[in-house]
Amino acid sequence: MGEDISHMTQASPDPVFILRNSDKSPITCLKFLTFPSGTFLSAGTQNGDISLWDMNLKRVTQQEKKAHEVRGLLWIDQLKCSGHVVTTGRDGHLIFWDAGNGWQKINEVAKCSIGFCQGCVIPGDSTNSPLIAVPSQEESQVNIIDSVNQQNVAFLKPSDHFEGNKYGMCMDIAKMKHNQSGLLIGYENGCIALWDIRERKIIDCISLYEEMVTCVCCSESGHGWSGSVNDKLTQWSVCQDNGFTKLPAVQLTNSGINHMKLRNDERILAVAGWDSNIRILGTKKGKPLAVLSYHKLSVKCVAFSDNDLLAAGSQDGSISLWDIYR
């Protein structure tokens, strides 16, 4: 039985380890990858490089220079069915990699926006292969790509305005874990839309900010969080039948959220801030539990390993590793 953490607060602990990027290029995305040879932390940089850090040795064992040559990496993920890695960058390309035995490019698909929106892997089932959702070069549009044939199978584009405003660019994409056909898209106009992928239509839409949505995260139960450029972490619940319900927002000390990630047990949310801090919140009540302070510049991304080690990548070119509430 798990320990109740809803009442716990603590001063900032120290990171257990610091991984330093050799050229000090800002870290733009992180993902823990699992291969037969072990667990690795993949890190993408603003220079367009990808590094694989061995978590036992705490050193880079593989590196692909200029994997995305123009303005860096946006997103890294892994297809569980094949073990292949997918990346997007600000060069407008989605790239499939065989990274388990060397770093070999399988295919490159020029189908993505050059903005700041990350992609999303939608898991498959016994009859359907995994899908990949990426922002399109068309404003407000998300392309759905089959991970096996690597072809575009659908696109999601709003047909009109929402509350009198254009949707603008796609800013983040998140899957609904409890519904394979549900997809959440945050937009430049400050709203989040719940899409039905199969029907290719919006089920519901909720306006959360006057400014753009910067990141979206949703739990298995449909409890969701989103960030923006202001000092509010918004909370909401969502289901495929009834759409969105607003929940009380969490007031932050400083403005600006770059990224957020749920721990695997969904009891903790890590929030990457413009102010160089990582905020840890309990998901049951949205209560702040700790503020992790190490970096000197903005924290751009966070990731949890399978054993709940937290990694945070910063504009300062370093990655901090944290062992908290495990």
CSV table of C-alpha atoms in Angstrom, one decimal:
chain,number,residue,atom,x,y,z
A,1,MET,CA,0.0,0.0,0.0
A,2,GLY,CA,1.4,3.4,-1.0
A,3,GLU,CA,2.3,6.2,1.4
A,4,ASP,CA,-0.1,9.2,1.7
A,5,ILE,CA,1.9,12.2,0.5
A,6,SER,CA,-0.9,14.7,0.4
A,7,HIS,CA,0.2,16.3,3.7
A,8,MET,CA,3.9,16.3,3.1
A,9,THR,CA,6.0,19.4,2.3
A,10,GLN,CA,9.8,19.8,2.5
A,11,ALA,CA,12.6,22.2,1.8
A,12,SER,CA,14.4,21.7,-1.5
A,13,PRO,CA,16.7,18.6,-1.5
A,14,ASP,CA,19.9,18.5,-3.5
A,15,PRO,CA,20.0,16.7,-6.9
A,16,VAL,CA,21.5,13.3,-6.7
A,17,PHE,CA,23.6,13.8,-9.9
A,18,ILE,CA,24.2,16.5,-12.6
A,19,LEU,CA,24.8,15.5,-16.2
A,20,ARG,CA,26.6,18.3,-18.1
A,21,ASN,CA,26.2,18.8,-21.8
A,22,SER,CA,29.7,19.2,-23.3
A,23,ASP,CA,29.0,22.1,-25.5
A,24,LYS,CA,26.5,23.7,-23.0
A,25,SER,CA,23.7,23.9,-25.6
A,26,PRO,CA,20.3,24.3,-23.9
A,27,ILE,CA,18.5,21.0,-23.2
A,28,THR,CA,15.1,21.1,-25.0
A,29,CYS,CA,13.6,17.6,-24.5
A,30,LEU,CA,14.2,14.5,-22.4
A,31,LYS,CA,12.9,10.9,-22.5
A,32,PHE,CA,14.0,7.7,-20.6
A,33,LEU,CA,14.4,4.9,-23.2
A,34,THR,CA,14.5,1.2,-22.5
A,35,PHE,CA,16.6,-1.2,-24.5
A,36,PRO,CA,17.8,-4.8,-23.9
A,37,SER,CA,21.1,-3.3,-22.9
A,38,GLY,CA,19.6,-1.2,-20.2
A,39,THR,CA,17.9,2.2,-19.4
A,40,PHE,CA,19.2,5.4,-21.1
A,41,LEU,CA,18.2,9.0,-20.8
A,42,SER,CA,17.9,10.6,-24.2
A,43,ALA,CA,18.5,14.4,-24.3
A,44,GLY,CA,17.8,16.7,-27.3
A,45,THR,CA,19.5,20.1,-27.5
A,46,GLN,CA,18.9,23.4,-29.1
A,47,ASN,CA,21.9,22.7,-31.4
A,48,GLY,CA,20.0,19.7,-32.8
A,49,ASP,CA,22.1,17.0,-31.1
A,50,ILE,CA,20.7,13.8,-29.4
A,51,SER,CA,22.7,12.2,-26.6
A,52,LEU,CA,22.1,8.9,-24.9
A,53,TRP,CA,23.2,8.9,-21.2
A,54,ASP,CA,23.8,5.5,-19.6
A,55,MET,CA,22.1,5.7,-16.2
A,56,ASN,CA,24.5,3.3,-14.6
A,57,LEU,CA,27.7,4.9,-15.9
A,58,LYS,CA,26.3,8.5,-15.9
A,59,ARG,CA,28.0,9.3,-19.1
A,60,VAL,CA,27.1,9.6,-22.8
A,61,THR,CA,27.5,6.3,-24.7
A,62,GLN,CA,25.9,7.4,-28.0
A,63,GLN,CA,25.4,10.7,-29.7
A,64,GLU,CA,23.9,11.8,-33.0
A,65,LYS,CA,25.2,15.3,-34.0
A,66,LYS,CA,22.8,17.5,-35.8
A,67,ALA,CA,20.0,15.0,-35.8
A,68,HIS,CA,17.8,18.0,-36.5
A,69,GLU,CA,20.0,20.7,-38.0
A,70,VAL,CA,17.7,23.8,-37.8
A,71,ARG,CA,17.1,25.2,-34.4
A,72,GLY,CA,17.1,22.0,-32.4
A,73,LEU,CA,15.1,19.2,-31.0
A,74,LEU,CA,11.4,19.5,-29.8
A,75,TRP,CA,10.4,16.0,-28.9
A,76,ILE,CA,11.7,12.5,-28.2
A,77,ASP,CA,9.6,9.3,-27.6
A,78,GLN,CA,9.8,5.6,-28.0
A,79,LEU,CA,7.4,3.1,-29.8
A,80,LYS,CA,6.9,0.3,-27.3
A,81,CYS,CA,6.0,-2.2,-30.0
A,82,SER,CA,9.3,-1.9,-32.0
A,83,GLY,CA,11.6,-0.1,-29.6
A,84,HIS,CA,12.2,2.5,-32.3
A,85,VAL,CA,12.7,6.1,-31.3
A,86,VAL,CA,10.8,9.1,-32.9
A,87,THR,CA,11.9,12.7,-32.8
A,88,THR,CA,10.7,16.0,-34.1
A,89,GLY,CA,12.6,19.3,-34.5
A,90,ARG,CA,12.2,22.8,-35.6
A,91,ASP,CA,13.4,21.7,-39.1
A,92,GLY,CA,9.8,20.5,-39.7
A,93,HIS,CA,10.9,16.8,-39.8
A,94,LEU,CA,9.6,13.7,-38.0
A,95,ILE,CA,12.4,11.1,-37.9
A,96,PHE,CA,12.3,7.4,-37.0
A,97,TRP,CA,15.4,5.9,-35.5
A,98,ASP,CA,16.8,2.5,-34.6
A,99,ALA,CA,18.7,3.6,-31.5
A,100,GLY,CA,19.1,0.2,-29.7
A,101,ASN,CA,22.2,-0.8,-31.6
A,102,GLY,CA,23.9,2.4,-32.8
A,103,TRP,CA,21.9,5.4,-33.8
A,104,GLN,CA,20.5,4.6,-37.3
A,105,LYS,CA,18.0,6.7,-39.2
A,106,ILE,CA,15.1,4.6,-40.5
A,107,ASN,CA,13.0,7.3,-42.2
A,108,GLU,CA,12.5,11.0,-42.3
A,109,VAL,CA,9.1,12.5,-42.9
A,110,ALA,CA,8.7,16.3,-43.6
A,111,LYS,CA,5.2,16.8,-42.1
A,112,CYS,CA,5.7,19.0,-39.0
A,113,SER,CA,5.4,22.5,-37.9
A,114,ILE,CA,8.6,24.5,-37.1
A,115,GLY,CA,7.0,26.0,-34.0
A,116,PHE,CA,7.4,24.8,-30.4
A,117,CYS,CA,4.7,22.1,-30.2
A,118,GLN,CA,5.8,18.6,-29.2
A,119,GLY,CA,4.4,15.4,-30.6
A,120,CYS,CA,2.5,12.5,-29.0
A,121,VAL,CA,2.5,8.7,-29.4
A,122,ILE,CA,-1.0,7.2,-29.2
A,123,PRO,CA,-0.6,3.5,-28.2
A,124,GLY,CA,-2.1,0.8,-30.4
A,125,ASP,CA,-3.9,-2.4,-29.5
A,126,SER,CA,-4.2,-5.9,-30.9
A,127,THR,CA,-5.7,-4.7,-34.1
A,128,ASN,CA,-4.3,-1.2,-34.5
A,129,SER,CA,-0.7,0.0,-34.8
A,130,PRO,CA,0.4,3.0,-32.7
A,131,LEU,CA,-0.3,6.4,-34.1
A,132,ILE,CA,1.8,9.5,-33.9
A,133,ALA,CA,0.3,13.0,-33.6
A,134,VAL,CA,2.4,15.9,-34.7
A,135,PRO,CA,1.7,19.6,-35.4
A,136,SER,CA,1.2,20.3,-39.1
A,137,GLN,CA,2.7,23.0,-41.2
A,138,GLU,CA,-0.9,24.2,-41.6
A,139,GLU,CA,-1.9,26.5,-38.7
A,140,SER,CA,-4.1,24.9,-36.0
A,141,GLN,CA,-3.8,21.4,-37.6
A,142,VAL,CA,-2.5,18.2,-36.2
A,143,ASN,CA,-1.5,15.3,-38.5
A,144,ILE,CA,-2.0,11.7,-37.4
A,145,ILE,CA,0.7,9.3,-38.8
A,146,ASP,CA,0.7,5.5,-38.8
A,147,SER,CA,3.8,4.4,-37.0
A,148,VAL,CA,4.3,1.3,-39.2
A,149,ASN,CA,3.9,2.6,-42.7
A,150,GLN,CA,4.8,6.1,-41.6
A,151,GLN,CA,2.1,7.7,-43.7
A,152,ASN,CA,-0.4,10.4,-42.8
A,153,VAL,CA,-3.8,8.7,-42.1
A,154,ALA,CA,-5.8,11.7,-40.8
A,155,PHE,CA,-5.7,15.3,-39.8
A,156,LEU,CA,-7.4,17.3,-37.1
A,157,LYS,CA,-8.2,20.9,-38.0
A,158,PRO,CA,-10.8,23.2,-36.3
A,159,SER,CA,-13.4,24.3,-38.9
A,160,ASP,CA,-14.1,27.7,-37.3
A,161,HIS,CA,-13.2,30.1,-34.5
A,162,PHE,CA,-13.7,29.5,-30.7
A,163,GLU,CA,-15.4,32.2,-28.8
A,164,GLY,CA,-14.6,34.7,-31.6
A,165,ASN,CA,-10.9,33.9,-31.6
A,166,LYS,CA,-8.8,32.0,-34.1
A,167,TYR,CA,-7.2,28.9,-32.6
A,168,GLY,CA,-3.8,29.9,-33.8
A,169,MET,CA,-0.8,27.5,-33.6
A,170,CYS,CA,-0.9,24.2,-31.9
A,171,MET,CA,1.1,24.5,-28.7
A,172,ASP,CA,1.0,21.0,-27.1
A,173,ILE,CA,-0.6,17.6,-27.7
A,174,ALA,CA,-1.5,15.0,-25.0
A,175,LYS,CA,-3.2,11.7,-25.2
A,176,MET,CA,-6.2,10.6,-23.0
A,177,LYS,CA,-4.9,7.5,-21.4
A,178,HIS,CA,-8.3,6.0,-20.6
A,179,ASN,CA,-9.7,6.5,-24.2
A,180,GLN,CA,-7.6,5.6,-27.2
A,181,SER,CA,-9.6,7.8,-29.6
A,182,GLY,CA,-9.4,10.9,-27.4
A,183,LEU,CA,-6.7,13.5,-28.0
A,184,LEU,CA,-6.1,16.8,-26.2
A,185,ILE,CA,-4.7,19.8,-28.1
A,186,GLY,CA,-3.7,23.1,-26.5
A,187,TYR,CA,-3.8,26.2,-28.8
A,188,GLU,CA,-2.2,29.6,-29.1
A,189,ASN,CA,-5.6,31.3,-28.2
A,190,GLY,CA,-5.5,29.8,-24.7
A,191,CYS,CA,-8.0,27.0,-25.1
A,192,ILE,CA,-7.7,23.2,-25.0
A,193,ALA,CA,-9.8,21.0,-27.4
A,194,LEU,CA,-10.8,17.4,-26.8
A,195,TRP,CA,-10.8,15.6,-30.2
A,196,ASP,CA,-12.2,12.3,-31.2
A,197,ILE,CA,-9.5,10.9,-33.6
A,198,ARG,CA,-11.8,8.3,-35.2
A,199,GLU,CA,-14.6,10.8,-35.9
A,200,ARG,CA,-12.1,13.7,-36.6
A,201,LYS,CA,-14.2,16.2,-34.7
A,202,ILE,CA,-14.0,18.3,-31.5
A,203,ILE,CA,-16.0,16.9,-28.7
A,204,ASP,CA,-15.6,19.9,-26.4
A,205,CYS,CA,-13.4,22.9,-26.0
A,206,ILE,CA,-12.5,24.9,-22.9
A,207,SER,CA,-10.9,28.4,-22.6
A,208,LEU,CA,-8.3,28.6,-19.9
A,209,TYR,CA,-6.0,31.5,-20.6
A,210,GLU,CA,-5.9,34.9,-22.3
A,211,GLU,CA,-2.4,33.9,-23.4
A,212,MET,CA,-1.3,30.7,-25.2
A,213,VAL,CA,-1.3,27.3,-23.6
A,214,THR,CA,2.3,26.1,-23.2
A,215,CYS,CA,1.8,22.5,-22.0
A,216,VAL,CA,-1.0,20.0,-21.3
A,217,CYS,CA,-1.0,16.8,-19.1
A,218,CYS,CA,-3.8,14.4,-18.3
A,219,SER,CA,-4.1,11.4,-15.9
A,220,GLU,CA,-5.7,8.0,-16.4
A,221,SER,CA,-8.7,9.2,-14.4
A,222,GLY,CA,-9.2,12.3,-16.7
A,223,HIS,CA,-7.7,14.8,-14.2
A,224,GLY,CA,-5.8,17.4,-16.3
A,225,TRP,CA,-3.4,20.2,-15.9
A,226,SER,CA,-2.2,23.0,-18.2
A,227,GLY,CA,0.3,25.8,-18.1
A,228,SER,CA,0.8,29.1,-19.8
A,229,VAL,CA,3.0,32.2,-19.6
A,230,ASN,CA,1.2,33.5,-16.5
A,231,ASP,CA,1.4,32.4,-12.8
A,232,LYS,CA,-1.6,30.0,-12.9
A,233,LEU,CA,-1.5,26.2,-13.2
A,234,THR,CA,-5.0,25.4,-14.3
A,235,GLN,CA,-6.8,22.1,-13.4
A,236,TRP,CA,-9.7,20.5,-15.1
A,237,SER,CA,-11.3,17.1,-15.6
A,238,VAL,CA,-12.3,15.6,-18.9
A,239,CYS,CA,-14.2,12.6,-20.2
A,240,GLN,CA,-15.2,11.6,-23.7
A,241,ASP,CA,-18.9,11.8,-23.1
A,242,ASN,CA,-19.2,15.1,-21.1
A,243,GLY,CA,-16.2,17.1,-22.1
A,244,PHE,CA,-14.4,19.5,-19.7
A,245,THR,CA,-15.1,20.6,-16.1
A,246,LYS,CA,-13.0,23.4,-14.6
A,247,LEU,CA,-11.3,22.8,-11.3
A,248,PRO,CA,-9.6,25.3,-9.0
A,249,ALA,CA,-6.3,26.7,-10.4
A,250,VAL,CA,-3.0,26.5,-8.5
A,251,GLN,CA,-1.4,29.9,-7.8
A,252,LEU,CA,2.4,29.9,-8.6
A,253,THR,CA,5.0,32.2,-7.1
A,254,ASN,CA,6.4,33.1,-10.5
A,255,SER,CA,5.1,33.2,-14.1
A,256,GLY,CA,5.8,30.8,-16.9
A,257,ILE,CA,5.5,27.0,-17.3
A,258,ASN,CA,7.5,25.3,-20.0
A,259,HIS,CA,6.6,21.6,-19.5
A,260,MET,CA,5.1,19.2,-17.0
A,261,LYS,CA,5.1,15.4,-16.5
A,262,LEU,CA,3.2,13.0,-14.3
A,263,ARG,CA,5.1,10.3,-12.4
A,264,ASN,CA,4.2,6.8,-13.4
A,265,ASP,CA,1.9,6.2,-10.4
A,266,GLU,CA,0.2,9.6,-11.2
A,267,ARG,CA,0.5,10.8,-7.6
A,268,ILE,CA,3.1,13.5,-8.4
A,269,LEU,CA,3.2,16.2,-11.1
A,270,ALA,CA,6.6,17.8,-11.9
A,271,VAL,CA,6.4,21.3,-13.4
A,272,ALA,CA,9.2,23.0,-15.3
A,273,GLY,CA,9.3,26.7,-14.7
A,274,TRP,CA,10.7,29.8,-16.4
A,275,ASP,CA,12.1,30.8,-13.1
A,276,SER,CA,14.7,27.9,-13.1
A,277,ASN,CA,12.8,25.8,-10.6
A,278,ILE,CA,11.0,22.5,-10.7
A,279,ARG,CA,7.8,22.4,-8.7
A,280,ILE,CA,6.4,19.1,-7.3
A,281,LEU,CA,2.7,18.9,-6.7
A,282,GLY,CA,0.5,16.2,-5.3
A,283,THR,CA,-2.1,15.3,-7.8
A,284,LYS,CA,-4.9,14.4,-5.3
A,285,LYS,CA,-5.4,17.9,-4.2
A,286,GLY,CA,-3.0,19.9,-6.3
A,287,LYS,CA,-1.1,20.8,-3.2
A,288,PRO,CA,2.6,22.0,-3.7
A,289,LEU,CA,5.0,19.6,-2.1
A,290,ALA,CA,8.4,20.9,-2.9
A,291,VAL,CA,10.4,23.4,-5.1
A,292,LEU,CA,13.5,21.9,-6.5
A,293,SER,CA,16.2,24.5,-7.0
A,294,TYR,CA,19.5,24.0,-8.8
A,295,HIS,CA,19.5,25.5,-12.3
A,296,LYS,CA,20.5,29.1,-13.0
A,297,LEU,CA,18.3,29.4,-16.2
A,298,SER,CA,14.8,28.3,-17.3
A,299,VAL,CA,14.0,24.6,-16.9
A,300,LYS,CA,12.8,23.5,-20.3
A,301,CYS,CA,11.7,19.9,-19.8
A,302,VAL,CA,11.2,17.1,-17.2
A,303,ALA,CA,10.9,13.3,-17.4
A,304,PHE,CA,10.4,10.3,-15.1
A,305,SER,CA,12.1,7.0,-15.4
A,306,ASP,CA,10.3,3.7,-14.9
A,307,ASN,CA,11.7,3.6,-11.3
A,308,ASP,CA,10.5,7.2,-10.7
A,309,LEU,CA,13.9,9.0,-11.0
A,310,LEU,CA,13.2,12.6,-12.1
A,311,ALA,CA,15.3,14.3,-14.7
A,312,ALA,CA,15.1,18.0,-15.5
A,313,GLY,CA,16.8,19.7,-18.5
A,314,SER,CA,17.7,23.4,-18.5
A,315,GLN,CA,18.5,26.3,-20.7
A,316,ASP,CA,21.9,26.3,-18.9
A,317,GLY,CA,22.9,23.0,-20.7
A,318,SER,CA,22.8,20.7,-17.8
A,319,ILE,CA,20.4,17.9,-16.6
A,320,SER,CA,19.6,17.5,-12.9
A,321,LEU,CA,18.6,14.1,-11.5
A,322,TRP,CA,16.3,14.0,-8.4
A,323,ASP,CA,15.3,11.2,-6.0
A,324,ILE,CA,12.1,12.4,-4.3
A,325,TYR,CA,9.1,10.7,-2.7
A,326,ARG,CA,10.0,7.3,-3.9
